Amino acid sequence: MAVVRCVQCMSVSREGYRIHAEPIGYPEAGVICGMPGCERPGLVWMRGREAMEYVQGSKTCFPLNAGKRPAKILVKLSE
Ligand SMILES: [Zn+2]
């Protein structure tokens, strides 16, 4: 599942996430980095199959890693 992290936090703990996408409306949309204490605008980071589907342009809606019934977020198309 995708996670939301700002660039600074993700540069510290990559956790295998190499591909990122901008949420629709980024950076004004109010999607905030998931690290405790951080309030910077977040990018959507993905890995594995989701990253592949995003790069291929077939997926732009991602569930977020946030508990049993995660929210989903739309991202801008892969360039
Ligand atoms: Zn952050």
PDB file of N, CA and C and ligand atoms in Angstrom:
ATOM      1  N   MET A   1       0.826  -1.198   0.000  1.00  0.00           N
ATOM      2  CA  MET A   1       0.000   0.000   0.000  1.00  0.00           C
ATOM      3  C   MET A   1       0.864   1.253   0.000  1.00  0.00           C
ATOM      4  N   ALA A   2       0.358   2.280  -0.602  1.00  0.00           N
ATOM      5  CA  ALA A   2       1.116   3.527  -0.703  1.00  0.00           C
ATOM      6  C   ALA A   2       1.174   4.240   0.656  1.00  0.00           C
ATOM      7  N   VAL A   3       2.164   5.086   0.808  1.00  0.00           N
ATOM      8  CA  VAL A   3       2.263   5.926   1.998  1.00  0.00           C
ATOM      9  C   VAL A   3       2.422   7.375   1.562  1.00  0.00           C
ATOM     10  N   VAL A   4       2.093   8.303   2.465  1.00  0.00           N
ATOM     11  CA  VAL A   4       2.283   9.734   2.193  1.00  0.00           C
ATOM     12  C   VAL A   4       3.421  10.244   3.062  1.00  0.00           C
ATOM     13  N   ARG A   5       4.452  10.733   2.418  1.00  0.00           N
ATOM     14  CA  ARG A   5       5.604  11.297   3.129  1.00  0.00           C
ATOM     15  C   ARG A   5       6.108  12.511   2.357  1.00  0.00           C
ATOM     16  N   CYS A   6       6.631  13.491   3.064  1.00  0.00           N
ATOM     17  CA  CYS A   6       7.295  14.595   2.385  1.00  0.00           C
ATOM     18  C   CYS A   6       8.673  14.111   1.911  1.00  0.00           C
ATOM     19  N   VAL A   7       9.294  14.899   1.055  1.00  0.00           N
ATOM     20  CA  VAL A   7      10.583  14.501   0.496  1.00  0.00           C
ATOM     21  C   VAL A   7      11.630  14.343   1.596  1.00  0.00           C
ATOM     22  N   GLN A   8      11.628  15.270   2.559  1.00  0.00           N
ATOM     23  CA  GLN A   8      12.639  15.230   3.613  1.00  0.00           C
ATOM     24  C   GLN A   8      12.529  13.963   4.454  1.00  0.00           C
ATOM     25  N   CYS A   9      11.331  13.615   4.892  1.00  0.00           N
ATOM     26  CA  CYS A   9      11.161  12.420   5.729  1.00  0.00           C
ATOM     27  C   CYS A   9      11.476  11.153   4.943  1.00  0.00           C
ATOM     28  N   MET A  10      11.076  11.111   3.675  1.00  0.00           N
ATOM     29  CA  MET A  10      11.323   9.895   2.910  1.00  0.00           C
ATOM     30  C   MET A  10      12.803   9.720   2.603  1.00  0.00           C
ATOM     31  N   SER A  11      13.558  10.812   2.564  1.00  0.00           N
ATOM     32  CA  SER A  11      14.990  10.669   2.302  1.00  0.00           C
ATOM     33  C   SER A  11      15.690  10.041   3.502  1.00  0.00           C
ATOM     34  N   VAL A  12      15.053  10.063   4.669  1.00  0.00           N
ATOM     35  CA  VAL A  12      15.618   9.431   5.861  1.00  0.00           C
ATOM     36  C   VAL A  12      15.276   7.941   5.902  1.00  0.00           C
ATOM     37  N   SER A  13      13.982   7.613   5.713  1.00  0.00           N
ATOM     38  CA  SER A  13      13.556   6.217   5.807  1.00  0.00           C
ATOM     39  C   SER A  13      12.878   5.779   4.523  1.00  0.00           C
ATOM     40  N   ARG A  14      13.617   5.181   3.630  1.00  0.00           N
ATOM     41  CA  ARG A  14      13.059   4.873   2.306  1.00  0.00           C
ATOM     42  C   ARG A  14      12.103   3.682   2.334  1.00  0.00           C
ATOM     43  N   GLU A  15      12.387   2.689   3.143  1.00  0.00           N
ATOM     44  CA  GLU A  15      11.512   1.518   3.281  1.00  0.00           C
ATOM     45  C   GLU A  15      11.166   0.871   1.942  1.00  0.00           C
ATOM     46  N   GLY A  16      12.039   1.004   0.965  1.00  0.00           N
ATOM     47  CA  GLY A  16      11.780   0.350  -0.322  1.00  0.00           C
ATOM     48  C   GLY A  16      10.881   1.119  -1.271  1.00  0.00           C
ATOM     49  N   TYR A  17      10.444   2.303  -0.851  1.00  0.00           N
ATOM     50  CA  TYR A  17       9.604   3.108  -1.737  1.00  0.00           C
ATOM     51  C   TYR A  17      10.502   3.964  -2.629  1.00  0.00           C
ATOM     52  N   ARG A  18      10.443   3.704  -3.938  1.00  0.00           N
ATOM     53  CA  ARG A  18      11.317   4.438  -4.849  1.00  0.00           C
ATOM     54  C   ARG A  18      10.546   5.342  -5.796  1.00  0.00           C
ATOM     55  N   ILE A  19       9.292   5.017  -6.015  1.00  0.00           N
ATOM     56  CA  ILE A  19       8.487   5.773  -6.982  1.00  0.00           C
ATOM     57  C   ILE A  19       7.528   6.678  -6.200  1.00  0.00           C
ATOM     58  N   HIS A  20       7.419   7.923  -6.650  1.00  0.00           N
ATOM     59  CA  HIS A  20       6.445   8.777  -5.982  1.00  0.00           C
ATOM     60  C   HIS A  20       5.607   9.538  -7.001  1.00  0.00           C
ATOM     61  N   ALA A  21       4.433   9.973  -6.564  1.00  0.00           N
ATOM     62  CA  ALA A  21       3.525  10.732  -7.409  1.00  0.00           C
ATOM     63  C   ALA A  21       2.997  11.909  -6.615  1.00  0.00           C
ATOM     64  N   GLU A  22       2.631  12.969  -7.327  1.00  0.00           N
ATOM     65  CA  GLU A  22       2.035  14.120  -6.656  1.00  0.00           C
ATOM     66  C   GLU A  22       0.534  13.905  -6.536  1.00  0.00           C
ATOM     67  N   PRO A  23      -0.025  14.086  -5.338  1.00  0.00           N
ATOM     68  CA  PRO A  23      -1.483  14.028  -5.202  1.00  0.00           C
ATOM     69  C   PRO A  23      -2.111  15.133  -6.055  1.00  0.00           C
ATOM     70  N   ILE A  24      -3.341  14.915  -6.532  1.00  0.00           N
ATOM     71  CA  ILE A  24      -4.066  15.964  -7.230  1.00  0.00           C
ATOM     72  C   ILE A  24      -4.094  17.197  -6.320  1.00  0.00           C
ATOM     73  N   GLY A  25      -3.702  18.342  -6.853  1.00  0.00           N
ATOM     74  CA  GLY A  25      -3.719  19.576  -6.065  1.00  0.00           C
ATOM     75  C   GLY A  25      -2.442  19.836  -5.290  1.00  0.00           C
ATOM     76  N   TYR A  26      -1.480  18.914  -5.341  1.00  0.00           N
ATOM     77  CA  TYR A  26      -0.229  19.094  -4.608  1.00  0.00           C
ATOM     78  C   TYR A  26       0.448  20.389  -5.023  1.00  0.00           C
ATOM     79  N   PRO A  27       1.030  21.185  -4.169  1.00  0.00           N
ATOM     80  CA  PRO A  27       1.181  20.949  -2.727  1.00  0.00           C
ATOM     81  C   PRO A  27       0.129  21.661  -1.867  1.00  0.00           C
ATOM     82  N   GLU A  28      -0.913  22.224  -2.499  1.00  0.00           N
ATOM     83  CA  GLU A  28      -1.893  22.999  -1.714  1.00  0.00           C
ATOM     84  C   GLU A  28      -3.035  22.141  -1.173  1.00  0.00           C
ATOM     85  N   ALA A  29      -3.130  20.892  -1.599  1.00  0.00           N
ATOM     86  CA  ALA A  29      -4.355  20.119  -1.351  1.00  0.00           C
ATOM     87  C   ALA A  29      -4.562  19.717   0.104  1.00  0.00           C
ATOM     88  N   GLY A  30      -3.569  19.844   0.949  1.00  0.00           N
ATOM     89  CA  GLY A  30      -3.766  19.486   2.343  1.00  0.00           C
ATOM     90  C   GLY A  30      -3.520  18.019   2.627  1.00  0.00           C
ATOM     91  N   VAL A  31      -2.803  17.330   1.754  1.00  0.00           N
ATOM     92  CA  VAL A  31      -2.364  15.966   2.040  1.00  0.00           C
ATOM     93  C   VAL A  31      -1.002  16.086   2.712  1.00  0.00           C
ATOM     94  N   ILE A  32      -0.955  15.632   3.960  1.00  0.00           N
ATOM     95  CA  ILE A  32       0.176  15.943   4.818  1.00  0.00           C
ATOM     96  C   ILE A  32       1.001  14.686   5.103  1.00  0.00           C
ATOM     97  N   CYS A  33       2.294  14.865   5.165  1.00  0.00           N
ATOM     98  CA  CYS A  33       3.245  13.801   5.501  1.00  0.00           C
ATOM     99  C   CYS A  33       2.793  13.012   6.735  1.00  0.00           C
ATOM    100  N   GLY A  34       2.950  11.681   6.666  1.00  0.00           N
ATOM    101  CA  GLY A  34       2.473  10.818   7.742  1.00  0.00           C
ATOM    102  C   GLY A  34       3.405  10.692   8.933  1.00  0.00           C
ATOM    103  N   MET A  35       4.580  11.292   8.880  1.00  0.00           N
ATOM    104  CA  MET A  35       5.496  11.163  10.004  1.00  0.00           C
ATOM    105  C   MET A  35       5.025  12.024  11.174  1.00  0.00           C
ATOM    106  N   PRO A  36       5.083  11.484  12.395  1.00  0.00           N
ATOM    107  CA  PRO A  36       4.658  12.262  13.558  1.00  0.00           C
ATOM    108  C   PRO A  36       5.423  13.576  13.645  1.00  0.00           C
ATOM    109  N   GLY A  37       4.706  14.661  13.879  1.00  0.00           N
ATOM    110  CA  GLY A  37       5.340  15.957  14.069  1.00  0.00           C
ATOM    111  C   GLY A  37       5.675  16.693  12.787  1.00  0.00           C
ATOM    112  N   CYS A  38       5.452  16.077  11.644  1.00  0.00           N
ATOM    113  CA  CYS A  38       5.776  16.724  10.368  1.00  0.00           C
ATOM    114  C   CYS A  38       4.489  17.215   9.724  1.00  0.00           C
ATOM    115  N   GLU A  39       4.477  18.460   9.277  1.00  0.00           N
ATOM    116  CA  GLU A  39       3.272  19.006   8.651  1.00  0.00           C
ATOM    117  C   GLU A  39       3.536  19.520   7.243  1.00  0.00           C
ATOM    118  N   ARG A  40       4.581  18.982   6.620  1.00  0.00           N
ATOM    119  CA  ARG A  40       4.868  19.389   5.245  1.00  0.00           C
ATOM    120  C   ARG A  40       3.933  18.645   4.274  1.00  0.00           C
ATOM    121  N   PRO A  41       3.686  19.256   3.087  1.00  0.00           N
ATOM    122  CA  PRO A  41       2.861  18.577   2.075  1.00  0.00           C
ATOM    123  C   PRO A  41       3.474  17.222   1.722  1.00  0.00           C
ATOM    124  N   GLY A  42       2.629  16.209   1.562  1.00  0.00           N
ATOM    125  CA  GLY A  42       3.132  14.869   1.302  1.00  0.00           C
ATOM    126  C   GLY A  42       3.010  14.444  -0.148  1.00  0.00           C
ATOM    127  N   LEU A  43       3.977  13.658  -0.596  1.00  0.00           N
ATOM    128  CA  LEU A  43       3.897  12.958  -1.872  1.00  0.00           C
ATOM    129  C   LEU A  43       3.402  11.546  -1.598  1.00  0.00           C
ATOM    130  N   VAL A  44       2.853  10.905  -2.615  1.00  0.00           N
ATOM    131  CA  VAL A  44       2.400   9.521  -2.475  1.00  0.00           C
ATOM    132  C   VAL A  44       3.517   8.597  -2.969  1.00  0.00           C
ATOM    133  N   TRP A  45       3.981   7.722  -2.083  1.00  0.00           N
ATOM    134  CA  TRP A  45       5.093   6.819  -2.418  1.00  0.00           C
ATOM    135  C   TRP A  45       4.558   5.411  -2.555  1.00  0.00           C
ATOM    136  N   MET A  46       5.060   4.701  -3.547  1.00  0.00           N
ATOM    137  CA  MET A  46       4.573   3.338  -3.776  1.00  0.00           C
ATOM    138  C   MET A  46       5.739   2.432  -4.114  1.00  0.00           C
ATOM    139  N   ARG A  47       5.464   1.143  -4.016  1.00  0.00           N
ATOM    140  CA  ARG A  47       6.502   0.172  -4.341  1.00  0.00           C
ATOM    141  C   ARG A  47       5.847  -1.063  -4.945  1.00  0.00           C
ATOM    142  N   GLY A  48       6.694  -1.947  -5.466  1.00  0.00           N
ATOM    143  CA  GLY A  48       6.206  -3.219  -5.989  1.00  0.00           C
ATOM    144  C   GLY A  48       5.221  -3.035  -7.135  1.00  0.00           C
ATOM    145  N   ARG A  49       4.147  -3.823  -7.088  1.00  0.00           N
ATOM    146  CA  ARG A  49       3.168  -3.843  -8.170  1.00  0.00           C
ATOM    147  C   ARG A  49       2.500  -2.484  -8.378  1.00  0.00           C
ATOM    148  N   GLU A  50       2.195  -1.796  -7.296  1.00  0.00           N
ATOM    149  CA  GLU A  50       1.553  -0.485  -7.436  1.00  0.00           C
ATOM    150  C   GLU A  50       2.460   0.488  -8.179  1.00  0.00           C
ATOM    151  N   ALA A  51       3.746   0.450  -7.872  1.00  0.00           N
ATOM    152  CA  ALA A  51       4.697   1.334  -8.548  1.00  0.00           C
ATOM    153  C   ALA A  51       4.734   1.023 -10.038  1.00  0.00           C
ATOM    154  N   MET A  52       4.716  -0.263 -10.373  1.00  0.00           N
ATOM    155  CA  MET A  52       4.734  -0.676 -11.773  1.00  0.00           C
ATOM    156  C   MET A  52       3.481  -0.182 -12.495  1.00  0.00           C
ATOM    157  N   GLU A  53       2.334  -0.377 -11.866  1.00  0.00           N
ATOM    158  CA  GLU A  53       1.079   0.031 -12.497  1.00  0.00           C
ATOM    159  C   GLU A  53       1.025   1.544 -12.673  1.00  0.00           C
ATOM    160  N   TYR A  54       1.595   2.270 -11.727  1.00  0.00           N
ATOM    161  CA  TYR A  54       1.616   3.723 -11.848  1.00  0.00           C
ATOM    162  C   TYR A  54       2.514   4.159 -13.009  1.00  0.00           C
ATOM    163  N   VAL A  55       3.699   3.584 -13.081  1.00  0.00           N
ATOM    164  CA  VAL A  55       4.646   3.955 -14.140  1.00  0.00           C
ATOM    165  C   VAL A  55       4.075   3.625 -15.518  1.00  0.00           C
ATOM    166  N   GLN A  56       3.329   2.521 -15.592  1.00  0.00           N
ATOM    167  CA  GLN A  56       2.714   2.136 -16.869  1.00  0.00           C
ATOM    168  C   GLN A  56       1.506   3.007 -17.198  1.00  0.00           C
ATOM    169  N   GLY A  57       1.081   3.807 -16.266  1.00  0.00           N
ATOM    170  CA  GLY A  57      -0.023   4.727 -16.527  1.00  0.00           C
ATOM    171  C   GLY A  57      -1.396   4.130 -16.330  1.00  0.00           C
ATOM    172  N   SER A  58      -1.463   2.935 -15.736  1.00  0.00           N
ATOM    173  CA  SER A  58      -2.763   2.275 -15.614  1.00  0.00           C
ATOM    174  C   SER A  58      -3.412   2.499 -14.257  1.00  0.00           C
ATOM    175  N   LYS A  59      -2.691   3.128 -13.340  1.00  0.00           N
ATOM    176  CA  LYS A  59      -3.268   3.303 -12.015  1.00  0.00           C
ATOM    177  C   LYS A  59      -2.926   4.684 -11.459  1.00  0.00           C
ATOM    178  N   THR A  60      -3.970   5.410 -11.059  1.00  0.00           N
ATOM    179  CA  THR A  60      -3.729   6.726 -10.459  1.00  0.00           C
ATOM    180  C   THR A  60      -4.501   6.889  -9.160  1.00  0.00           C
ATOM    181  N   CYS A  61      -5.091   5.818  -8.645  1.00  0.00           N
ATOM    182  CA  CYS A  61      -5.830   5.881  -7.386  1.00  0.00           C
ATOM    183  C   CYS A  61      -5.257   4.843  -6.431  1.00  0.00           C
ATOM    184  N   PHE A  62      -4.785   5.270  -5.284  1.00  0.00           N
ATOM    185  CA  PHE A  62      -4.070   4.380  -4.373  1.00  0.00           C
ATOM    186  C   PHE A  62      -4.667   4.396  -2.980  1.00  0.00           C
ATOM    187  N   PRO A  63      -4.900   3.185  -2.421  1.00  0.00           N
ATOM    188  CA  PRO A  63      -5.264   3.139  -1.007  1.00  0.00           C
ATOM    189  C   PRO A  63      -4.041   3.518  -0.179  1.00  0.00           C
ATOM    190  N   LEU A  64      -4.273   4.220   0.900  1.00  0.00           N
ATOM    191  CA  LEU A  64      -3.158   4.633   1.752  1.00  0.00           C
ATOM    192  C   LEU A  64      -3.009   3.669   2.909  1.00  0.00           C
ATOM    193  N   ASN A  65      -1.795   3.426   3.306  1.00  0.00           N
ATOM    194  CA  ASN A  65      -1.499   2.518   4.407  1.00  0.00           C
ATOM    195  C   ASN A  65      -1.891   3.178   5.719  1.00  0.00           C
ATOM    196  N   ALA A  66      -3.175   3.006   6.092  1.00  0.00           N
ATOM    197  CA  ALA A  66      -3.691   3.731   7.256  1.00  0.00           C
ATOM    198  C   ALA A  66      -4.810   2.964   7.931  1.00  0.00           C
ATOM    199  N   GLY A  67      -4.541   1.731   8.355  1.00  0.00           N
ATOM    200  CA  GLY A  67      -5.524   1.001   9.131  1.00  0.00           C
ATOM    201  C   GLY A  67      -6.444   0.129   8.298  1.00  0.00           C
ATOM    202  N   LYS A  68      -7.538  -0.344   8.904  1.00  0.00           N
ATOM    203  CA  LYS A  68      -8.383  -1.366   8.291  1.00  0.00           C
ATOM    204  C   LYS A  68      -9.156  -0.862   7.087  1.00  0.00           C
ATOM    205  N   ARG A  69      -9.630   0.356   7.135  1.00  0.00           N
ATOM    206  CA  ARG A  69     -10.392   0.898   6.016  1.00  0.00           C
ATOM    207  C   ARG A  69      -9.704   2.167   5.539  1.00  0.00           C
ATOM    208  N   PRO A  70      -8.640   1.963   4.766  1.00  0.00           N
ATOM    209  CA  PRO A  70      -7.813   3.113   4.386  1.00  0.00           C
ATOM    210  C   PRO A  70      -8.531   4.061   3.434  1.00  0.00           C
ATOM    211  N   ALA A  71      -8.173   5.315   3.518  1.00  0.00           N
ATOM    212  CA  ALA A  71      -8.615   6.283   2.524  1.00  0.00           C
ATOM    213  C   ALA A  71      -7.886   5.991   1.218  1.00  0.00           C
ATOM    214  N   LYS A  72      -8.432   6.516   0.125  1.00  0.00           N
ATOM    215  CA  LYS A  72      -7.753   6.392  -1.157  1.00  0.00           C
ATOM    216  C   LYS A  72      -7.441   7.797  -1.667  1.00  0.00           C
ATOM    217  N   ILE A  73      -6.380   7.863  -2.445  1.00  0.00           N
ATOM    218  CA  ILE A  73      -5.960   9.177  -2.915  1.00  0.00           C
ATOM    219  C   ILE A  73      -5.679   9.146  -4.406  1.00  0.00           C
ATOM    220  N   LEU A  74      -6.097  10.202  -5.109  1.00  0.00           N
ATOM    221  CA  LEU A  74      -5.834  10.316  -6.539  1.00  0.00           C
ATOM    222  C   LEU A  74      -4.521  11.054  -6.756  1.00  0.00           C
ATOM    223  N   VAL A  75      -3.735  10.570  -7.704  1.00  0.00           N
ATOM    224  CA  VAL A  75      -2.475  11.230  -8.011  1.00  0.00           C
ATOM    225  C   VAL A  75      -2.453  11.673  -9.473  1.00  0.00           C
ATOM    226  N   LYS A  76      -1.536  12.590  -9.777  1.00  0.00           N
ATOM    227  CA  LYS A  76      -1.361  13.045 -11.165  1.00  0.00           C
ATOM    228  C   LYS A  76      -0.770  11.918 -11.993  1.00  0.00           C
ATOM    229  N   LEU A  77      -1.078  11.921 -13.288  1.00  0.00           N
ATOM    230  CA  LEU A  77      -0.591  10.877 -14.174  1.00  0.00           C
ATOM    231  C   LEU A  77       0.926  10.816 -14.219  1.00  0.00           C
ATOM    232  N   SER A  78       1.451   9.612 -14.394  1.00  0.00           N
ATOM    233  CA  SER A  78       2.875   9.391 -14.575  1.00  0.00           C
ATOM    234  C   SER A  78       3.330  10.089 -15.854  1.00  0.00           C
ATOM    235  N   GLU A  79       4.499  10.730 -15.823  1.00  0.00           N
ATOM    236  CA  GLU A  79       4.974  11.472 -17.011  1.00  0.00           C
ATOM    237  C   GLU A  79       5.903  10.634 -17.866  1.00  0.00           C
TER     238      GLU A  79
HETATM  239 ZN    ZN B   1       7.633  14.723   6.603  1.00  0.00          ZN
END
